[in-house]
Short mmCIF file of C-alpha atoms (C1' of nucleotides) in Angstrom, two decimals:
data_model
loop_
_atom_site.label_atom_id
_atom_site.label_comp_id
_atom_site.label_asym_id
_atom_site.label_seq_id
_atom_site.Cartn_x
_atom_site.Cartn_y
_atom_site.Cartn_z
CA UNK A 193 -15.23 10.72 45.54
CA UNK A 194 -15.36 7.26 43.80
CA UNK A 195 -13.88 7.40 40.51
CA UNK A 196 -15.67 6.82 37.69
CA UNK A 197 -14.80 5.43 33.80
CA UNK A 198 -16.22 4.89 31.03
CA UNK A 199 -14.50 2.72 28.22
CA UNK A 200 -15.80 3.69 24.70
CA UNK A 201 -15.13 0.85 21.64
CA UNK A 202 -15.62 0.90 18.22
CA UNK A 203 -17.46 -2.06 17.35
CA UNK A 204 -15.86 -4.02 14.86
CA UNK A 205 -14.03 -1.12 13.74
CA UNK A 206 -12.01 -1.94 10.91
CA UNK A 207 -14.36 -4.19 9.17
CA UNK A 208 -16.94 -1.27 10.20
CA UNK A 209 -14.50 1.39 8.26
CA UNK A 210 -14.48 -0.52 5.08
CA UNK A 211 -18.10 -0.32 5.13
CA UNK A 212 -18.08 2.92 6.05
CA UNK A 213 -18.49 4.19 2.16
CA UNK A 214 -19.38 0.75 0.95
CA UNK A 215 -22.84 0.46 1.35
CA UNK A 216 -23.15 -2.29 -0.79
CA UNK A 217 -21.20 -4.42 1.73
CA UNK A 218 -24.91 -3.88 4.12
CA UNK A 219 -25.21 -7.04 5.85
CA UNK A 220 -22.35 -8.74 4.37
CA UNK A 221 -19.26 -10.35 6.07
CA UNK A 222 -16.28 -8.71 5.81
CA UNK A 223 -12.76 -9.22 7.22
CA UNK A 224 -9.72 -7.20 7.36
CA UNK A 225 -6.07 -8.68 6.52
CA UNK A 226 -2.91 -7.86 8.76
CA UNK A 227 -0.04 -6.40 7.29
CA UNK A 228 1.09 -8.79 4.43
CA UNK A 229 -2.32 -10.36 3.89
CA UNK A 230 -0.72 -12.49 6.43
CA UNK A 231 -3.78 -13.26 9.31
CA UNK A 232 -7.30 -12.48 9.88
CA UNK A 233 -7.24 -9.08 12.36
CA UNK A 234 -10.55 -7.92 11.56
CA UNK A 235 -14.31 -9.50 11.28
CA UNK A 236 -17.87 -8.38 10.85
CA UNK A 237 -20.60 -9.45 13.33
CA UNK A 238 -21.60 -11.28 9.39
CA UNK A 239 -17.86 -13.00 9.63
CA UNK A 240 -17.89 -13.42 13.29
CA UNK A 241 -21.12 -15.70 12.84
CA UNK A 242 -19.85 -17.62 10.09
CA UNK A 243 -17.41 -18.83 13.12
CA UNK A 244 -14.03 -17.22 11.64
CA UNK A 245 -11.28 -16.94 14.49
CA UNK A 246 -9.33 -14.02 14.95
CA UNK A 247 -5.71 -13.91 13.69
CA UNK A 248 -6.02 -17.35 11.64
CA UNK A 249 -3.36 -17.16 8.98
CA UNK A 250 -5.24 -16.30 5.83
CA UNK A 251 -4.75 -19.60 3.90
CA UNK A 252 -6.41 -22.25 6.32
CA UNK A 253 -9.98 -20.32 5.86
CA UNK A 254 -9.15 -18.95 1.88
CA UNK A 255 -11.96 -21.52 0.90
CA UNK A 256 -14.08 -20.89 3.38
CA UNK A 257 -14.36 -17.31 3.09
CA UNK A 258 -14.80 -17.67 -0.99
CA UNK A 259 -17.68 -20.41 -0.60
CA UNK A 260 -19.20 -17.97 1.97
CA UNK A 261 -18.80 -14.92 -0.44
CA UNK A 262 -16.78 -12.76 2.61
CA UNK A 263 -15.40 -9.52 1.64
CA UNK A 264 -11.58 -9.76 2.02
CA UNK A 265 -9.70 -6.79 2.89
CA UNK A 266 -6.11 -6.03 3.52
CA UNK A 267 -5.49 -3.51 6.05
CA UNK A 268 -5.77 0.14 5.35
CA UNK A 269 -4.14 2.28 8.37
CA UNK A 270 -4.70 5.86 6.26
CA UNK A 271 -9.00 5.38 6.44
CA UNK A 272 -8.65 3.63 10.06
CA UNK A 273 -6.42 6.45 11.58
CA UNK A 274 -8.73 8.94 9.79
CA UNK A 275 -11.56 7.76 11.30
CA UNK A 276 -10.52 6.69 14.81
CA UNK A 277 -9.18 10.64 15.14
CA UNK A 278 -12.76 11.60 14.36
CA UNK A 279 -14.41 9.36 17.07
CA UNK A 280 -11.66 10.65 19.64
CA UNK A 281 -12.50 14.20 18.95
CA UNK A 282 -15.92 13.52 19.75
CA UNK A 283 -15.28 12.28 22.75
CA UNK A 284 -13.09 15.05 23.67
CA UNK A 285 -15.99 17.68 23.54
CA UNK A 286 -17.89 15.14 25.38
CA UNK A 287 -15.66 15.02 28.79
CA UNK A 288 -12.63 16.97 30.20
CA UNK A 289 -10.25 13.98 29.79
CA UNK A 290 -9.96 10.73 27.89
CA UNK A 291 -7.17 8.66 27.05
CA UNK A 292 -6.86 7.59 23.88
CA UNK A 293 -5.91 3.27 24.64
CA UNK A 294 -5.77 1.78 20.73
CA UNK A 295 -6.72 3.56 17.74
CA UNK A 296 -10.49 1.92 18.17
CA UNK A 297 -11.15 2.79 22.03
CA UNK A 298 -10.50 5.32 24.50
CA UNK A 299 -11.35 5.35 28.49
CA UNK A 300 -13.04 8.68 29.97
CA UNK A 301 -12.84 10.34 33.12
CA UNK A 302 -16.82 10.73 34.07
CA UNK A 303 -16.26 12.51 37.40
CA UNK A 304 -16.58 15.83 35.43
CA UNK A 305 -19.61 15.01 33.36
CA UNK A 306 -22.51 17.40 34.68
CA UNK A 307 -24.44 14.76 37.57
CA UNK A 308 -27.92 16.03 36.64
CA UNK A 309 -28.21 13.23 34.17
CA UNK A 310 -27.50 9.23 34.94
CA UNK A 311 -24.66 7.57 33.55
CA UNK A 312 -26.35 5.37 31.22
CA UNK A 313 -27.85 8.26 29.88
CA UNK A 314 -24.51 9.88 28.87
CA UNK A 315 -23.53 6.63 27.77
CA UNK A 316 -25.92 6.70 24.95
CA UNK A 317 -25.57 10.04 24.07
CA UNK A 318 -22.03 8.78 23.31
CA UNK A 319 -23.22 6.02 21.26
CA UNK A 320 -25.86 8.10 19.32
CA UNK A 321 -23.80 11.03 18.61
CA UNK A 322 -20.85 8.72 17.25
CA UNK A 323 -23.35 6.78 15.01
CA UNK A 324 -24.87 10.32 13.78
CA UNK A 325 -21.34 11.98 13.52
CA UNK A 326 -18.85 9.48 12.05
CA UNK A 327 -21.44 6.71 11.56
CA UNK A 328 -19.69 4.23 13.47
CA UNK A 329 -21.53 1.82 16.55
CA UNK A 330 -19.65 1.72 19.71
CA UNK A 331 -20.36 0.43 23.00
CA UNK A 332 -19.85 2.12 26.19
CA UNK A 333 -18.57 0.58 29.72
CA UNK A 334 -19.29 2.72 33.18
CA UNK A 335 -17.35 1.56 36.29
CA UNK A 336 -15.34 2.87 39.13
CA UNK A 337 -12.11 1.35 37.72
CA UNK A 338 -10.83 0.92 34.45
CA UNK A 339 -10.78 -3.14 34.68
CA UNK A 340 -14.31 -2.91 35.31
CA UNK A 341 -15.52 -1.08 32.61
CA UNK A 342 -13.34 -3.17 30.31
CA UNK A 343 -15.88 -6.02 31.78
CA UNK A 344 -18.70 -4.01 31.53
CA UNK A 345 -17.97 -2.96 27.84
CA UNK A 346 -17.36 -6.61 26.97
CA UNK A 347 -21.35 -6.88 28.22
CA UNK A 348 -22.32 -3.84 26.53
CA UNK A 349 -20.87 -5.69 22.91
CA UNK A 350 -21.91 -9.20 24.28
CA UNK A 351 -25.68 -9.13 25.49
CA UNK A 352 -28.11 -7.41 23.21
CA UNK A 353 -30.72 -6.65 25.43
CA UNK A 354 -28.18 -3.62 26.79
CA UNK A 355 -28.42 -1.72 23.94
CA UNK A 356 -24.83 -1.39 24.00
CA UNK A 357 -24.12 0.65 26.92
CA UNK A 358 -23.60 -0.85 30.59
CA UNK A 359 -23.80 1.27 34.01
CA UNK A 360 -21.88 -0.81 36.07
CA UNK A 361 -21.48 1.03 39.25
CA UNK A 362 -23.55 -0.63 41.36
CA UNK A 363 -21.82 -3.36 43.26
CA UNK A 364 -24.79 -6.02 43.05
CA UNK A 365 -24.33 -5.23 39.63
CA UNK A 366 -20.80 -6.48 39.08
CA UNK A 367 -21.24 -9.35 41.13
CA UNK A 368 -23.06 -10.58 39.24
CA UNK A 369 -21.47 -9.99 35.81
CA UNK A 370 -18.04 -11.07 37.45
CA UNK A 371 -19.96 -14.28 38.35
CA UNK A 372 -20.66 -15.06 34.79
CA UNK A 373 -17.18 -14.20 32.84
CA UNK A 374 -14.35 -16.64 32.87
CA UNK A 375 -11.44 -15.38 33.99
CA UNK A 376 -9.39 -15.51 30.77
CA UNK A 377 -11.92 -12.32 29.84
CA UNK A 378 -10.54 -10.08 32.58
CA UNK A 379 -8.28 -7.60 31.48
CA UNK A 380 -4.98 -8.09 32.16
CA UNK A 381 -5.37 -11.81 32.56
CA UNK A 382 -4.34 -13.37 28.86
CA UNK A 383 -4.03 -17.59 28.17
CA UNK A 384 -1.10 -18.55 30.06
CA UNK A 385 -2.42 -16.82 33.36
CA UNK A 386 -5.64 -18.42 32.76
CA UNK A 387 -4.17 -22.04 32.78
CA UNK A 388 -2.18 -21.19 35.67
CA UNK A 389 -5.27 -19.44 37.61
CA UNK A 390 -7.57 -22.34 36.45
CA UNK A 391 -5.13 -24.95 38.03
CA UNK A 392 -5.33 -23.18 41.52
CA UNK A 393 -9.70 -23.24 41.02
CA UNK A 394 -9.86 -20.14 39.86
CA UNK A 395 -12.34 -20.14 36.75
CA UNK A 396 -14.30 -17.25 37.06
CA UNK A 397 -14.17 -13.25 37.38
CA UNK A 398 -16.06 -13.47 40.67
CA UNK A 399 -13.65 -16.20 41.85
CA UNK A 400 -10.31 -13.72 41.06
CA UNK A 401 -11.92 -11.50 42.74
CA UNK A 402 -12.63 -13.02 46.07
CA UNK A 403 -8.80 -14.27 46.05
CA UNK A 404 -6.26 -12.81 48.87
CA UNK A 405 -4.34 -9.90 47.27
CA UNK A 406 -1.49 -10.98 48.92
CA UNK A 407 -1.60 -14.75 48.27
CA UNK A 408 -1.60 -13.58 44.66
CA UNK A 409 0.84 -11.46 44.28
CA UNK A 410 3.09 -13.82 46.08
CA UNK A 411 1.75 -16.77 43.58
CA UNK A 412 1.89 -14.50 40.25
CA UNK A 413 2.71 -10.67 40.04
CA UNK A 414 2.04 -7.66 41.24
CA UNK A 415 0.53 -6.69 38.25
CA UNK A 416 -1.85 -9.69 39.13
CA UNK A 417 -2.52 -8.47 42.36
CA UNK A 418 -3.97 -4.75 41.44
CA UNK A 419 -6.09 -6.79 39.01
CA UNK A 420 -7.58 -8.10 41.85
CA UNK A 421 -8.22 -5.19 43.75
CA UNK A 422 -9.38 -3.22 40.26
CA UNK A 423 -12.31 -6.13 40.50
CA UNK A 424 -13.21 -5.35 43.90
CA UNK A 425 -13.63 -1.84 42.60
CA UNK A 426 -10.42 -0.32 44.09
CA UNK A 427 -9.20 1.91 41.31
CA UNK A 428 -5.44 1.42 40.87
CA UNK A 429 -4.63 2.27 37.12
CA UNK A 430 -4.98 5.73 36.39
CA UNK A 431 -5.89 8.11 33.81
CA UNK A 432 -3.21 8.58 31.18
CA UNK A 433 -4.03 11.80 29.60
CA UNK A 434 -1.38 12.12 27.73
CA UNK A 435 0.72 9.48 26.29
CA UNK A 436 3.91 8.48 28.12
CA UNK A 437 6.96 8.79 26.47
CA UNK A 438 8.36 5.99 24.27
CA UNK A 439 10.85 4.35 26.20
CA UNK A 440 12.10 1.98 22.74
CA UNK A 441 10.60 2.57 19.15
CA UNK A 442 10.64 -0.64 17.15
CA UNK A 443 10.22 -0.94 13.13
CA UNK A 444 9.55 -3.94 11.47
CA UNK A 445 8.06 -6.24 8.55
CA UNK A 446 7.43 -9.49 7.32
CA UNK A 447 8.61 -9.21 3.56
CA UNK A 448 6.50 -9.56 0.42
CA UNK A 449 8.17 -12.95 -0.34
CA UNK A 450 11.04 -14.66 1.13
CA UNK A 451 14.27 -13.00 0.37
CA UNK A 452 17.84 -13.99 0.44
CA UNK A 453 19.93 -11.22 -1.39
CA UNK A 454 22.20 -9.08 0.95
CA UNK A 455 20.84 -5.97 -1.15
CA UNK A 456 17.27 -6.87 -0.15
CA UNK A 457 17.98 -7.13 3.43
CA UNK A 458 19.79 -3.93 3.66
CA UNK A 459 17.16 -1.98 1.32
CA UNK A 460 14.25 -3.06 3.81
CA UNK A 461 16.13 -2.32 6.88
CA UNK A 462 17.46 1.27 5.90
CA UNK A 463 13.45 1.76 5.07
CA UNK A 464 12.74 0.62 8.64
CA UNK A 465 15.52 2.45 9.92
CA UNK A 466 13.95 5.84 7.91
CA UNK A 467 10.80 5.28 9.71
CA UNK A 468 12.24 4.41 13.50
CA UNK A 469 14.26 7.71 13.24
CA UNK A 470 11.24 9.49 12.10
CA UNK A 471 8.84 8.55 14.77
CA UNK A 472 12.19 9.05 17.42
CA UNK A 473 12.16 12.91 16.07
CA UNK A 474 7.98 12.94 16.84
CA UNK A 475 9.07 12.49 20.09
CA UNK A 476 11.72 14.99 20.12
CA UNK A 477 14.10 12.35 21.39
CA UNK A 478 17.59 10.99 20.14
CA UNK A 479 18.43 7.69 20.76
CA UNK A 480 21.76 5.68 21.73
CA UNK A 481 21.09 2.41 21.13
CA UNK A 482 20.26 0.26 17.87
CA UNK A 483 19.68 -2.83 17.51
CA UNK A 484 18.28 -4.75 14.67
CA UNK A 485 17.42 -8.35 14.08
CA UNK A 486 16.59 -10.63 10.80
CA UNK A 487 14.95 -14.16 11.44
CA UNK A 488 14.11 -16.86 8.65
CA UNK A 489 10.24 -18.11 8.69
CA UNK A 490 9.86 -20.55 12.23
CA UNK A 491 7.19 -22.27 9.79
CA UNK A 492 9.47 -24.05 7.59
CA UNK A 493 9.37 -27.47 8.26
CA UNK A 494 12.16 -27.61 5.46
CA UNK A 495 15.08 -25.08 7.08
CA UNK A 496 15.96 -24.61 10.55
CA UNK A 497 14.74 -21.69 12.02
CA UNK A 498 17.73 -18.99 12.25
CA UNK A 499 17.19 -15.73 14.25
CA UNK A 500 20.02 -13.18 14.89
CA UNK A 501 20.17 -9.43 16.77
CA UNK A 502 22.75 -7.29 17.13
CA UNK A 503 23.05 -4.09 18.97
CA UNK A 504 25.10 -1.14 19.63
CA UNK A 505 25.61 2.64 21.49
CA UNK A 506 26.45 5.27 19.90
CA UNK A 507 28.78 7.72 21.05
CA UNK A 508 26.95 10.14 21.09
CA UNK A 509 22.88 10.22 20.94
CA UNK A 510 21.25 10.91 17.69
CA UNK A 511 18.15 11.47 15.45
CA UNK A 512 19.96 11.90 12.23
CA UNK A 513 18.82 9.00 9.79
CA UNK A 514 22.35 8.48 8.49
CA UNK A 515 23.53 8.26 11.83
CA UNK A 516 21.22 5.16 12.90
CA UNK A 517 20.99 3.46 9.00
CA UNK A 518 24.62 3.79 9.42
CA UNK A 519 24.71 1.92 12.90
CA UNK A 520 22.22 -0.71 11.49
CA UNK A 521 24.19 -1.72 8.28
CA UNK A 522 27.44 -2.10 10.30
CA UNK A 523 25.26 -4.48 12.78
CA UNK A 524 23.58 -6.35 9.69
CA UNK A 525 27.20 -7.33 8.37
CA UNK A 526 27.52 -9.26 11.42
CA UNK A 527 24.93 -11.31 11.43
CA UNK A 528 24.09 -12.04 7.81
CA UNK A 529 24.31 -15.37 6.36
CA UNK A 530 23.85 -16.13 2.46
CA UNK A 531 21.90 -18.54 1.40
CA UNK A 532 18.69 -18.35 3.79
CA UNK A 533 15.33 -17.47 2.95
CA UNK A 534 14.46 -14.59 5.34
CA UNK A 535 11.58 -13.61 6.37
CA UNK A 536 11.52 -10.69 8.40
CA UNK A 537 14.35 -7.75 9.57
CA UNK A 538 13.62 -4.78 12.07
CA UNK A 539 15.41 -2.25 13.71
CA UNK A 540 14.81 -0.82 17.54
CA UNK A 541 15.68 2.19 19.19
CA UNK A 542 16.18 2.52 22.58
CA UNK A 543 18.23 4.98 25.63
CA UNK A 544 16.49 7.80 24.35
CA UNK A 545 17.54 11.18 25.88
CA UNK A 546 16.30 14.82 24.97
CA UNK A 547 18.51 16.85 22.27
CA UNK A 548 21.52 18.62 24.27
CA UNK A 549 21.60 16.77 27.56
CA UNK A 550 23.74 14.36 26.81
CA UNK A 551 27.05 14.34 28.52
CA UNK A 552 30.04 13.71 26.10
CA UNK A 553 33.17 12.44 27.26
CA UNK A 554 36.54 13.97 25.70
CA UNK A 555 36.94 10.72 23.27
CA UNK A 556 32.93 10.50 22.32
CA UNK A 557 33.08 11.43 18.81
CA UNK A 558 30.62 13.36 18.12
CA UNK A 559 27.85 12.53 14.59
CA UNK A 560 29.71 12.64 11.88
CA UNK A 561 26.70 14.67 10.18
CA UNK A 562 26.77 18.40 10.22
CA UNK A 563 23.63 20.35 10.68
CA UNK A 564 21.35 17.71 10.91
CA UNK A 565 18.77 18.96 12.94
CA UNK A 566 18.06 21.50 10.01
CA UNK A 567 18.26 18.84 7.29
CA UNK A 568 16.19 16.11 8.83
CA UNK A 569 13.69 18.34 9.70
CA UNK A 570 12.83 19.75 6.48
CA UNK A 571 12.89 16.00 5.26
CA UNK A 572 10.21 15.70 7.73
CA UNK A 573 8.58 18.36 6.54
CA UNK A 574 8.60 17.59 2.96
CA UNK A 575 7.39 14.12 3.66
CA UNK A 576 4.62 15.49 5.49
CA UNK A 577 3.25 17.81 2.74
CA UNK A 578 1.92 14.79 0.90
CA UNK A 579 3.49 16.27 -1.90
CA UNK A 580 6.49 14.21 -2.75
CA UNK A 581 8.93 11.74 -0.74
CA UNK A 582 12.79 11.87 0.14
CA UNK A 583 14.73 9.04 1.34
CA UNK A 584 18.04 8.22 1.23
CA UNK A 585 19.77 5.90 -1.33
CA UNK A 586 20.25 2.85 0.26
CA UNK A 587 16.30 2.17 -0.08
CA UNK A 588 17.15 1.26 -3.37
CA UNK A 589 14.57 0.79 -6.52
CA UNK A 590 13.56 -2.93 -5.35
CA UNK A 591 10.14 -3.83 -4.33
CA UNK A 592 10.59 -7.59 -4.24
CA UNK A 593 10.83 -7.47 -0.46
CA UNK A 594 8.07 -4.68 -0.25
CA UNK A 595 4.67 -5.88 2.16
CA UNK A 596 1.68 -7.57 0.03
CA UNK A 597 -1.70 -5.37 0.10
CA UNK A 598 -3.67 -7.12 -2.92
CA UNK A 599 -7.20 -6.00 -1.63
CA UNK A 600 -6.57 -2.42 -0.65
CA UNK A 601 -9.52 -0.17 -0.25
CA UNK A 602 -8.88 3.54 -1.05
CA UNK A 603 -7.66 6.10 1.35
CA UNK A 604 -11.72 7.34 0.84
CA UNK A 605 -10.86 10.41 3.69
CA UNK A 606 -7.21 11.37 2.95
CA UNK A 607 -6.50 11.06 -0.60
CA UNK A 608 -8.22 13.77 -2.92
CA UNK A 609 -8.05 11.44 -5.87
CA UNK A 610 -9.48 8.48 -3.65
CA UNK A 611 -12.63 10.62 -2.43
CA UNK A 612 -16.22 8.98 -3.41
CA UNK A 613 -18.37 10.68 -5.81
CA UNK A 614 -21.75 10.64 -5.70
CA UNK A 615 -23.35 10.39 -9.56
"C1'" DT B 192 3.04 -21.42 -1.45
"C1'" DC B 193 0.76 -19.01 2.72
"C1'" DT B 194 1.42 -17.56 9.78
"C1'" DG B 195 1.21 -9.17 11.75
"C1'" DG B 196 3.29 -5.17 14.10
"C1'" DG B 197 4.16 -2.35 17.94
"C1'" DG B 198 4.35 -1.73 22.43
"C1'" DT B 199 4.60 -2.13 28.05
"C1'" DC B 200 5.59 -4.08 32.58
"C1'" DC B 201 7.58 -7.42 35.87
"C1'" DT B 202 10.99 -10.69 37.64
"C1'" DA B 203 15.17 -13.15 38.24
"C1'" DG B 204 19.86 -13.36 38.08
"C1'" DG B 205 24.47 -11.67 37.30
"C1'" DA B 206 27.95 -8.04 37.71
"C1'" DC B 207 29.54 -4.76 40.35
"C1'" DC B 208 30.07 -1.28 44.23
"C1'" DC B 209 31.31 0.00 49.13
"C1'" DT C 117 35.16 -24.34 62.05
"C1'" DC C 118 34.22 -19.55 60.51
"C1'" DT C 119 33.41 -16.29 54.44
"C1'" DG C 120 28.55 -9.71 55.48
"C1'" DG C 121 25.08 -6.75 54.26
"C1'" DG C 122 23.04 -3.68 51.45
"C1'" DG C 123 22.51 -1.73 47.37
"C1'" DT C 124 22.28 -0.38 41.99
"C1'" DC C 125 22.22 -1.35 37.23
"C1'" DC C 126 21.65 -4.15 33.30
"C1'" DT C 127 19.79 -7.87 30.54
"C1'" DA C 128 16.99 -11.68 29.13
"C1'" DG C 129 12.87 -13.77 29.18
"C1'" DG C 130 8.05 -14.13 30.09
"C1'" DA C 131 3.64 -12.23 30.18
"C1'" DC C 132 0.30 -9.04 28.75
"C1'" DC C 133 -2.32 -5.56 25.58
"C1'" DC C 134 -4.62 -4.10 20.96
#
DNA sequence: TCTGGGGTCCTAGGACCC
DNA sequence: TCTGGGGTCCTAGGACCC
């Protein structure tokens, strides 16, 4: 049996969460801020038309978007999340498997769906329910490989007439939708591929397709080469059900402002390090390796641009917090210089292994934490209750370095105090 | 003044092994 | 004169995705 996916995406989603319980905002352009107010992540078909690019730093179009009255808002993860899990479960009483991609699509497996009814169909019983249910638009992509309905979703957005949902199974079909897209839209193919596909005559979708797997493969990648075959409608990236496991876990932020104070440095990165170790005990992993890494803004015509990592193993693996801040303050001592104006600092995880299987040697010492699976889990659990937060001292009291939000909508779907009333 | 965060995969080249 | 062959593992860097 040919395989068959669909690719569901929120349209707009982010900008279409903020209007979620802002009906006011009707018909207005919006955008959404990434972390730090920094870029533009986010736009309303209103924004889109007023020709706004994606990720623009925020500055070059500040005017812009006040003379055009936009909506500005930084990003809020808590309503997004909330949201996106509702659309997912939807789809997950719709069909027997999805992956969930990004937290605003998801591909699904339609060889179970029951055949009585035509694709397309389905497809906008997806749409309608998800408007009815969560009140979100999406459009829907049907293909026999996941690259296709990536194209064929990109349709369903693009042309109107579709009514947001393309059946693209029929090979006439995607001939003649490959024909029309440049190749920089296929998935899997980003700008620097493009240049180097355009240079050889390739321009369009239809063009990529009629290559010689081998030719490119031998000319770019292999990764290259099953794009080319995905076009041709030979499936060759799979359903993911579940999530593979994390093979590194990386933490990281831009700071409020610039900073330069040791103290600052090594508040934000025991922060980051709190997080990485959290998300490493999701997984039920411990890690070996840390590495961190602080770098001063590349934009500053004024300074040279200084960027510095460091990394470690640890004896033994672990997923106590002390262990890893520990590991990361050592590695900050060694590359910290006074007297810059930083800009960013992260930490990463990596060499995960599961708890016990590690093989110690006679000198490994072992962490010099007692009972810490006991005492990081009720952390955990504590900071999961929503009802208060532990962290460990070297945080400190200091916000200075802390990430700008200035136009923060409220958490309207998981904070009681931030739910709408109706009057 | 101001430029995100978090990931994955592939390849090439060096070190090292027998 | 002549300097093997086959392999693994690790890392850095480049490319991609949302």
């Amino acid at each position: 049996m040919t395989p068959c996916f669909a690719l569901v995406d929120c349209n707009n989603f982010y900008a279409s969460c903020e209007r979620l319980f802002r009906p006011d905002l009707r018909g207005r352009p919006i955008v959404v801020l990434s972390n730090n107010d920094g870029c533009i992540v986010a736009r309303s078909a209103e924004a889109k038309a007023l020709g706004i690019r994606m990720a623009v730093p925020l500055f070059e179009v500040q005017e812009q978007l006040l003379h055009e009255n936009v909506q500005v808002f930084s990003s809020n993860y808590a309503l997004y999340g909330d949201i996106s899990a509702r659309v997912m479960n939807i789809l997950q009483q719709m069909v027997a498997d999805i992956e969930v991609y990004s937290i605003d699509e998801a591909f699904l497996d339609l060889n179970s769906i029951d055949s009585a009814s035509s694709l397309e169909v389905f497809g906008i019983q997806i749409k309608q329910r998800i408007q009815s249910w969560v009140g979100i638009s999406v459009s829907v992509g049907i293909a026999p490989t996941k690259t296709l309905a990536k194209l064929a979703n990109n349709a369903a957005k693009r042309y109107r007439k579709t009514a947001g949902v393309v059946d693209l199974t029929s090979q006439q079909r995607q001939e003649k939708l490959l024909n029309i897209t440049p190749v920089k839209d296929v998935w899997g193919i980003g700008s620097r591929l493009a240049k180097q596909l355009n240079n050889v005559g390739i321009d369009t979708a239809l063009q990529l397709a009629r290559s010689q797997p081998g030719w490119i493969r031998q000319q770019f990648s292999i990764s290259v080469e099953r794009t080319v075959r995905e076009l041709n409608g030979l499936s060759c990236i799979d359903m993911e059900s579940s999530p593979p496991a994390k093979k590194q876990i990386l933490c990281s932020r831009t700071f409020g402002v610039r900073v330069t104070d040791y103290k600052d440095i090594h508040a934000a990165l025991c922060k980051h390090c709190e997080r990485a170790a959290e998300k490493l005990r999701e997984q039920g992993k411990q890690a070996r390796a840390v590495s961190i890494f602080i770098k001063t803004s590349p934009f500053n015509p004024n300074a040279s641009y200084y960027r510095e990592s460091a990394s470690c193993i640890l004896d033994t693996p672990s997923h106590d917090t002390r262990d890893i801040t520990q590991a990361a303050i050592q590695l900050l001592k060694t590359i910290y210089k006074e007297d810059l104006l930083y800009m960013k600092a992260g930490v990463m995880l990596a060499d995960f292994y599961e708890s016990g299987t590690f093989q110690t040697t006679l000198w490994d010492k072992p962490s010099s934490f007692r009972n810490s699976t006991a005492l990081m889990q009720a952390i955990d659990k504590i900071n999961k209750s929503g009802k208060g937060h532990i962290c460990f001292a070297g945080q400190q009291r200091s916000n200075d370095w802390k990430m700008k939000q200035e136009k923060l909508s409220p958490a309207y779907t998981t904070r009681w105090s931030d739910i709408p009333s109706i009057r």
